Amino acid sequence: MALELTILVGTMTGTAQLVAQELELRLDDGETRVHTKLMDGQDASVFDDGGLFLICTSTYGQGDVPDNARQLYDSLGGTRPDLSRVHYGVIALGDRTYMDTFCNGGKRFDALLGELGAQRIGEVFLHDASAGILPEDEAAEWVGGWIALCNQPSGSDAAAKVHPNAAQG
Ligand SMILES: Cc1cc2nc3c(=O)[nH]c(=O)nc-3n(C[C@H](O)[C@H](O)[C@H](O)COP(=O)(O)O)c2cc1C
């Protein structure tokens, strides 16, 4: 059974989208099927069927989620759905020169999803734009370990449970 992964992209100037495209290229094979969606126009219903998600988002303002992620973030906070059938990972893009608000966009999503009962797989991946390493390269390296965790018995069982109709691999 294929592992179905939805990448949700929060971005202001396209970096997170570039990262998601690189991950899709790397991960989308017979065993993993990747669906990449910009967060624009999304709300909490994107999680209605449960499943495996990768939140890939930058940080703006004073440690806020980007504008295109606002509706989804507010919808989750406002409706507070039960996300216990959701498994997720987080790629948080930021810049350490912002110090106290470093990668807060991704950290905010992580905190909210956790509060709503979703189960995170692996650690939040933090990218520091001031370090000079391309986020798509660093994230592509990180995601190999992350997808291996998702494919471990507990991870894939969870994904299979919430994707009873997932296509056969
Ligand atoms: C106006 C502005 C505000 C930002 N605020 C933060 C911040 O509070 N914390 C942080 O870690 N990064 C901050 N960043 C850095 C971005 O999150 C980072 O450059 C990211 O890679 C941009 O990704 P995007 O093109 O997908 O939006 C800020 C960048 C800009 C231009």
PDB file of C-alpha atoms and ligand atoms in Angstrom:
ATOM      1  CA  MET A   1       0.000   0.000   0.000  1.00  0.00           C
ATOM      2  CA  ALA A   2       1.395   3.385  -0.981  1.00  0.00           C
ATOM      3  CA  LEU A   3       2.088   5.945   1.705  1.00  0.00           C
ATOM      4  CA  GLU A   4       0.013   9.033   0.886  1.00  0.00           C
ATOM      5  CA  LEU A   5       1.676  12.277   1.956  1.00  0.00           C
ATOM      6  CA  THR A   6       0.196  15.770   1.697  1.00  0.00           C
ATOM      7  CA  ILE A   7       2.646  18.670   1.875  1.00  0.00           C
ATOM      8  CA  LEU A   8       0.979  21.933   2.946  1.00  0.00           C
ATOM      9  CA  VAL A   9       2.978  24.988   1.936  1.00  0.00           C
ATOM     10  CA  GLY A  10       2.972  28.306   3.800  1.00  0.00           C
ATOM     11  CA  THR A  11       5.062  30.874   1.969  1.00  0.00           C
ATOM     12  CA  MET A  12       5.461  34.551   1.275  1.00  0.00           C
ATOM     13  CA  THR A  13       8.172  34.668  -1.379  1.00  0.00           C
ATOM     14  CA  GLY A  14       8.195  31.079  -2.652  1.00  0.00           C
ATOM     15  CA  THR A  15      11.099  29.496  -0.763  1.00  0.00           C
ATOM     16  CA  ALA A  16       8.905  26.986   1.053  1.00  0.00           C
ATOM     17  CA  GLN A  17       7.242  26.099  -2.241  1.00  0.00           C
ATOM     18  CA  LEU A  18      10.644  25.415  -3.774  1.00  0.00           C
ATOM     19  CA  VAL A  19      11.445  23.162  -0.831  1.00  0.00           C
ATOM     20  CA  ALA A  20       8.163  21.284  -1.273  1.00  0.00           C
ATOM     21  CA  GLN A  21       8.815  20.804  -4.984  1.00  0.00           C
ATOM     22  CA  GLU A  22      12.238  19.349  -4.243  1.00  0.00           C
ATOM     23  CA  LEU A  23      10.767  16.990  -1.639  1.00  0.00           C
ATOM     24  CA  GLU A  24       8.039  15.882  -4.025  1.00  0.00           C
ATOM     25  CA  LEU A  25      10.652  15.094  -6.683  1.00  0.00           C
ATOM     26  CA  ARG A  26      12.643  13.120  -4.159  1.00  0.00           C
ATOM     27  CA  LEU A  27       9.810  11.265  -2.425  1.00  0.00           C
ATOM     28  CA  ASP A  28       7.141  10.632  -5.034  1.00  0.00           C
ATOM     29  CA  ASP A  29       7.801   7.089  -6.204  1.00  0.00           C
ATOM     30  CA  GLY A  30       5.670   3.968  -6.230  1.00  0.00           C
ATOM     31  CA  GLU A  31       5.908   3.623  -2.465  1.00  0.00           C
ATOM     32  CA  THR A  32       5.123   7.201  -1.502  1.00  0.00           C
ATOM     33  CA  ARG A  33       2.605   9.438  -3.245  1.00  0.00           C
ATOM     34  CA  VAL A  34       3.020  13.126  -2.627  1.00  0.00           C
ATOM     35  CA  HIS A  35       0.292  15.747  -2.987  1.00  0.00           C
ATOM     36  CA  THR A  36       1.571  19.297  -2.593  1.00  0.00           C
ATOM     37  CA  LYS A  37      -0.920  22.053  -1.761  1.00  0.00           C
ATOM     38  CA  LEU A  38      -0.351  25.731  -1.142  1.00  0.00           C
ATOM     39  CA  MET A  39      -2.153  26.725   2.058  1.00  0.00           C
ATOM     40  CA  ASP A  40      -4.002  29.494   0.191  1.00  0.00           C
ATOM     41  CA  GLY A  41      -7.749  29.059   0.629  1.00  0.00           C
ATOM     42  CA  GLN A  42      -7.347  25.999   2.892  1.00  0.00           C
ATOM     43  CA  ASP A  43      -9.106  25.565   6.203  1.00  0.00           C
ATOM     44  CA  ALA A  44      -9.290  22.908   8.909  1.00  0.00           C
ATOM     45  CA  SER A  45     -11.278  20.619   6.583  1.00  0.00           C
ATOM     46  CA  VAL A  46      -8.040  19.728   4.782  1.00  0.00           C
ATOM     47  CA  PHE A  47      -7.452  17.386   7.759  1.00  0.00           C
ATOM     48  CA  ASP A  48     -10.964  15.866   7.724  1.00  0.00           C
ATOM     49  CA  ASP A  49      -9.870  12.457   6.420  1.00  0.00           C
ATOM     50  CA  GLY A  50      -6.805  12.253   8.646  1.00  0.00           C
ATOM     51  CA  GLY A  51      -3.593  11.003   7.091  1.00  0.00           C
ATOM     52  CA  LEU A  52       0.037  11.981   6.862  1.00  0.00           C
ATOM     53  CA  PHE A  53       0.989  15.639   6.399  1.00  0.00           C
ATOM     54  CA  LEU A  54       4.152  17.668   6.122  1.00  0.00           C
ATOM     55  CA  ILE A  55       3.761  21.303   7.095  1.00  0.00           C
ATOM     56  CA  CYS A  56       6.342  23.314   5.171  1.00  0.00           C
ATOM     57  CA  THR A  57       6.162  26.956   6.192  1.00  0.00           C
ATOM     58  CA  SER A  58       8.195  30.108   6.617  1.00  0.00           C
ATOM     59  CA  THR A  59       7.867  32.819   9.293  1.00  0.00           C
ATOM     60  CA  TYR A  60       6.930  36.471   8.839  1.00  0.00           C
ATOM     61  CA  GLY A  61       5.993  39.589  10.723  1.00  0.00           C
ATOM     62  CA  GLN A  62       6.952  39.112  14.324  1.00  0.00           C
ATOM     63  CA  GLY A  63       7.160  35.364  14.407  1.00  0.00           C
ATOM     64  CA  ASP A  64       3.895  34.851  12.583  1.00  0.00           C
ATOM     65  CA  VAL A  65       2.733  32.380   9.950  1.00  0.00           C
ATOM     66  CA  PRO A  66       2.874  33.754   6.379  1.00  0.00           C
ATOM     67  CA  ASP A  67      -0.211  35.465   4.952  1.00  0.00           C
ATOM     68  CA  ASN A  68      -1.251  32.474   2.833  1.00  0.00           C
ATOM     69  CA  ALA A  69      -1.257  30.262   5.953  1.00  0.00           C
ATOM     70  CA  ARG A  70      -3.368  32.600   8.085  1.00  0.00           C
ATOM     71  CA  GLN A  71      -6.778  31.229   7.080  1.00  0.00           C
ATOM     72  CA  LEU A  72      -5.785  27.622   7.768  1.00  0.00           C
ATOM     73  CA  TYR A  73      -4.118  28.496  11.075  1.00  0.00           C
ATOM     74  CA  ASP A  74      -7.087  30.582  12.279  1.00  0.00           C
ATOM     75  CA  SER A  75      -9.577  27.958  11.133  1.00  0.00           C
ATOM     76  CA  LEU A  76      -7.807  25.286  13.188  1.00  0.00           C
ATOM     77  CA  GLY A  77      -7.647  27.556  16.220  1.00  0.00           C
ATOM     78  CA  GLY A  78     -11.274  28.608  15.825  1.00  0.00           C
ATOM     79  CA  THR A  79     -12.941  25.253  15.157  1.00  0.00           C
ATOM     80  CA  ARG A  80     -10.515  23.108  17.161  1.00  0.00           C
ATOM     81  CA  PRO A  81     -11.225  19.803  15.363  1.00  0.00           C
ATOM     82  CA  ASP A  82     -10.123  16.451  16.763  1.00  0.00           C
ATOM     83  CA  LEU A  83      -6.989  15.658  14.743  1.00  0.00           C
ATOM     84  CA  SER A  84      -6.159  12.354  16.410  1.00  0.00           C
ATOM     85  CA  ARG A  85      -6.147  10.632  12.992  1.00  0.00           C
ATOM     86  CA  VAL A  86      -3.509  13.044  11.688  1.00  0.00           C
ATOM     87  CA  HIS A  87       0.228  12.335  11.668  1.00  0.00           C
ATOM     88  CA  TYR A  88       2.530  15.124  10.663  1.00  0.00           C
ATOM     89  CA  GLY A  89       6.025  16.510  10.307  1.00  0.00           C
ATOM     90  CA  VAL A  90       7.146  20.142  10.194  1.00  0.00           C
ATOM     91  CA  ILE A  91       9.670  21.947   8.041  1.00  0.00           C
ATOM     92  CA  ALA A  92      10.046  25.418   9.522  1.00  0.00           C
ATOM     93  CA  LEU A  93      11.898  28.048   7.501  1.00  0.00           C
ATOM     94  CA  GLY A  94      13.272  31.065   9.296  1.00  0.00           C
ATOM     95  CA  ASP A  95      16.292  33.179   9.995  1.00  0.00           C
ATOM     96  CA  ARG A  96      18.258  33.180  13.261  1.00  0.00           C
ATOM     97  CA  THR A  97      18.850  36.900  13.026  1.00  0.00           C
ATOM     98  CA  TYR A  98      15.205  37.195  14.182  1.00  0.00           C
ATOM     99  CA  MET A  99      16.369  35.519  17.394  1.00  0.00           C
ATOM    100  CA  ASP A 100      13.327  35.096  19.667  1.00  0.00           C
ATOM    101  CA  THR A 101      10.948  34.432  16.802  1.00  0.00           C
ATOM    102  CA  PHE A 102      13.231  32.030  14.925  1.00  0.00           C
ATOM    103  CA  CYS A 103      11.073  29.635  12.863  1.00  0.00           C
ATOM    104  CA  ASN A 104       7.981  30.537  14.870  1.00  0.00           C
ATOM    105  CA  GLY A 105       5.639  29.987  11.908  1.00  0.00           C
ATOM    106  CA  GLY A 106       6.423  26.263  11.851  1.00  0.00           C
ATOM    107  CA  LYS A 107       6.624  26.098  15.638  1.00  0.00           C
ATOM    108  CA  ARG A 108       3.153  27.624  15.903  1.00  0.00           C
ATOM    109  CA  PHE A 109       1.671  25.017  13.577  1.00  0.00           C
ATOM    110  CA  ASP A 110       3.419  22.289  15.544  1.00  0.00           C
ATOM    111  CA  ALA A 111       2.020  23.543  18.843  1.00  0.00           C
ATOM    112  CA  LEU A 112      -1.518  23.911  17.502  1.00  0.00           C
ATOM    113  CA  LEU A 113      -1.621  20.536  15.739  1.00  0.00           C
ATOM    114  CA  GLY A 114      -0.297  18.900  18.908  1.00  0.00           C
ATOM    115  CA  GLU A 115      -2.976  20.598  21.013  1.00  0.00           C
ATOM    116  CA  LEU A 116      -5.620  19.245  18.649  1.00  0.00           C
ATOM    117  CA  GLY A 117      -4.424  15.674  19.092  1.00  0.00           C
ATOM    118  CA  ALA A 118      -2.350  15.214  15.930  1.00  0.00           C
ATOM    119  CA  GLN A 119       0.767  13.102  16.359  1.00  0.00           C
ATOM    120  CA  ARG A 120       4.080  14.445  15.173  1.00  0.00           C
ATOM    121  CA  ILE A 121       6.558  12.090  13.584  1.00  0.00           C
ATOM    122  CA  GLY A 122      10.196  13.060  14.184  1.00  0.00           C
ATOM    123  CA  GLU A 123      11.591  16.404  15.273  1.00  0.00           C
ATOM    124  CA  VAL A 124      10.632  19.741  13.731  1.00  0.00           C
ATOM    125  CA  PHE A 125      13.174  20.565  11.030  1.00  0.00           C
ATOM    126  CA  LEU A 126      14.446  24.147  11.420  1.00  0.00           C
ATOM    127  CA  HIS A 127      16.142  25.943   8.551  1.00  0.00           C
ATOM    128  CA  ASP A 128      18.203  29.071   9.174  1.00  0.00           C
ATOM    129  CA  ALA A 129      18.372  31.295   6.093  1.00  0.00           C
ATOM    130  CA  SER A 130      21.345  33.165   7.577  1.00  0.00           C
ATOM    131  CA  ALA A 131      23.478  30.000   7.627  1.00  0.00           C
ATOM    132  CA  GLY A 132      23.985  29.981   3.858  1.00  0.00           C
ATOM    133  CA  ILE A 133      22.814  26.431   3.163  1.00  0.00           C
ATOM    134  CA  LEU A 134      19.991  26.140   0.634  1.00  0.00           C
ATOM    135  CA  PRO A 135      16.783  25.030   2.370  1.00  0.00           C
ATOM    136  CA  GLU A 136      15.816  22.666  -0.442  1.00  0.00           C
ATOM    137  CA  ASP A 137      19.167  20.852  -0.117  1.00  0.00           C
ATOM    138  CA  GLU A 138      19.060  20.629   3.663  1.00  0.00           C
ATOM    139  CA  ALA A 139      15.405  19.609   3.732  1.00  0.00           C
ATOM    140  CA  ALA A 140      15.944  16.953   1.065  1.00  0.00           C
ATOM    141  CA  GLU A 141      18.670  15.443   3.232  1.00  0.00           C
ATOM    142  CA  TRP A 142      16.459  15.557   6.352  1.00  0.00           C
ATOM    143  CA  VAL A 143      13.401  14.078   4.690  1.00  0.00           C
ATOM    144  CA  GLY A 144      15.029  10.698   4.026  1.00  0.00           C
ATOM    145  CA  GLY A 145      15.195  10.017   7.753  1.00  0.00           C
ATOM    146  CA  TRP A 146      11.724  11.429   8.298  1.00  0.00           C
ATOM    147  CA  ILE A 147      10.056   9.243   5.683  1.00  0.00           C
ATOM    148  CA  ALA A 148      11.874   6.220   7.126  1.00  0.00           C
ATOM    149  CA  LEU A 149      10.251   7.006  10.491  1.00  0.00           C
ATOM    150  CA  CYS A 150       6.858   7.255   8.760  1.00  0.00           C
ATOM    151  CA  ASN A 151       7.431   3.836   7.232  1.00  0.00           C
ATOM    152  CA  GLN A 152       8.206   2.210  10.565  1.00  0.00           C
ATOM    153  CA  PRO A 153       5.415  -0.103  11.736  1.00  0.00           C
ATOM    154  CA  SER A 154       3.701   2.435  13.983  1.00  0.00           C
ATOM    155  CA  GLY A 155       3.927   5.194  11.367  1.00  0.00           C
ATOM    156  CA  SER A 156       2.704   3.167   8.402  1.00  0.00           C
ATOM    157  CA  ASP A 157      -0.005   1.487  10.465  1.00  0.00           C
ATOM    158  CA  ALA A 158      -1.285   4.893  11.355  1.00  0.00           C
ATOM    159  CA  ALA A 159      -1.172   6.066   7.757  1.00  0.00           C
ATOM    160  CA  ALA A 160      -2.879   2.879   6.567  1.00  0.00           C
ATOM    161  CA  LYS A 161      -5.643   3.244   9.139  1.00  0.00           C
ATOM    162  CA  VAL A 162      -6.537   6.697   7.971  1.00  0.00           C
ATOM    163  CA  HIS A 163      -6.161   5.850   4.296  1.00  0.00           C
ATOM    164  CA  PRO A 164      -8.263   2.727   3.895  1.00  0.00           C
ATOM    165  CA  ASN A 165      -8.697   3.527   0.203  1.00  0.00           C
ATOM    166  CA  ALA A 166      -5.077   4.346  -0.535  1.00  0.00           C
ATOM    167  CA  ALA A 167      -3.981   2.929  -3.868  1.00  0.00           C
ATOM    168  CA  GLN A 168      -2.062  -0.341  -3.830  1.00  0.00           C
ATOM    169  CA  GLY A 169       1.680   0.165  -4.271  1.00  0.00           C
TER     170      GLY A 169
HETATM  171  C1  LIG B   1       9.705  40.817   6.640  1.00  0.00           C
HETATM  172  C2  LIG B   1      10.273  39.493   7.075  1.00  0.00           C
HETATM  173  C3  LIG B   1      10.019  39.025   8.361  1.00  0.00           C
HETATM  174  C4  LIG B   1      10.558  37.810   8.800  1.00  0.00           C
HETATM  175  N1  LIG B   1      10.350  37.391  10.089  1.00  0.00           N
HETATM  176  C5  LIG B   1      10.951  36.269  10.534  1.00  0.00           C
HETATM  177  C6  LIG B   1      10.807  35.863  11.896  1.00  0.00           C
HETATM  178  O1  LIG B   1      10.132  36.513  12.722  1.00  0.00           O
HETATM  179  N2  LIG B   1      11.423  34.715  12.295  1.00  0.00           N
HETATM  180  C7  LIG B   1      12.188  33.958  11.440  1.00  0.00           C
HETATM  181  O2  LIG B   1      12.730  32.938  11.859  1.00  0.00           O
HETATM  182  N3  LIG B   1      12.330  34.320  10.130  1.00  0.00           N
HETATM  183  C8  LIG B   1      11.745  35.448   9.651  1.00  0.00           C
HETATM  184  N4  LIG B   1      11.897  35.815   8.344  1.00  0.00           N
HETATM  185  C9  LIG B   1      12.714  34.966   7.447  1.00  0.00           C
HETATM  186  C10 LIG B   1      11.880  34.076   6.509  1.00  0.00           C
HETATM  187  O3  LIG B   1      11.003  33.237   7.222  1.00  0.00           O
HETATM  188  C11 LIG B   1      12.859  33.207   5.686  1.00  0.00           C
HETATM  189  O4  LIG B   1      13.647  34.047   4.878  1.00  0.00           O
HETATM  190  C12 LIG B   1      12.169  32.170   4.820  1.00  0.00           C
HETATM  191  O5  LIG B   1      13.140  31.336   4.227  1.00  0.00           O
HETATM  192  C13 LIG B   1      11.298  32.775   3.731  1.00  0.00           C
HETATM  193  O6  LIG B   1      10.578  31.749   3.105  1.00  0.00           O
HETATM  194  P1  LIG B   1       9.379  32.017   2.040  1.00  0.00           P
HETATM  195  O7  LIG B   1      10.023  32.594   0.813  1.00  0.00           O
HETATM  196  O8  LIG B   1       8.817  30.655   1.770  1.00  0.00           O
HETATM  197  O9  LIG B   1       8.375  32.920   2.651  1.00  0.00           O
HETATM  198  C14 LIG B   1      11.375  37.027   7.902  1.00  0.00           C
HETATM  199  C15 LIG B   1      11.611  37.504   6.604  1.00  0.00           C
HETATM  200  C16 LIG B   1      11.079  38.717   6.187  1.00  0.00           C
HETATM  201  C17 LIG B   1      11.380  39.208   4.788  1.00  0.00           C
END
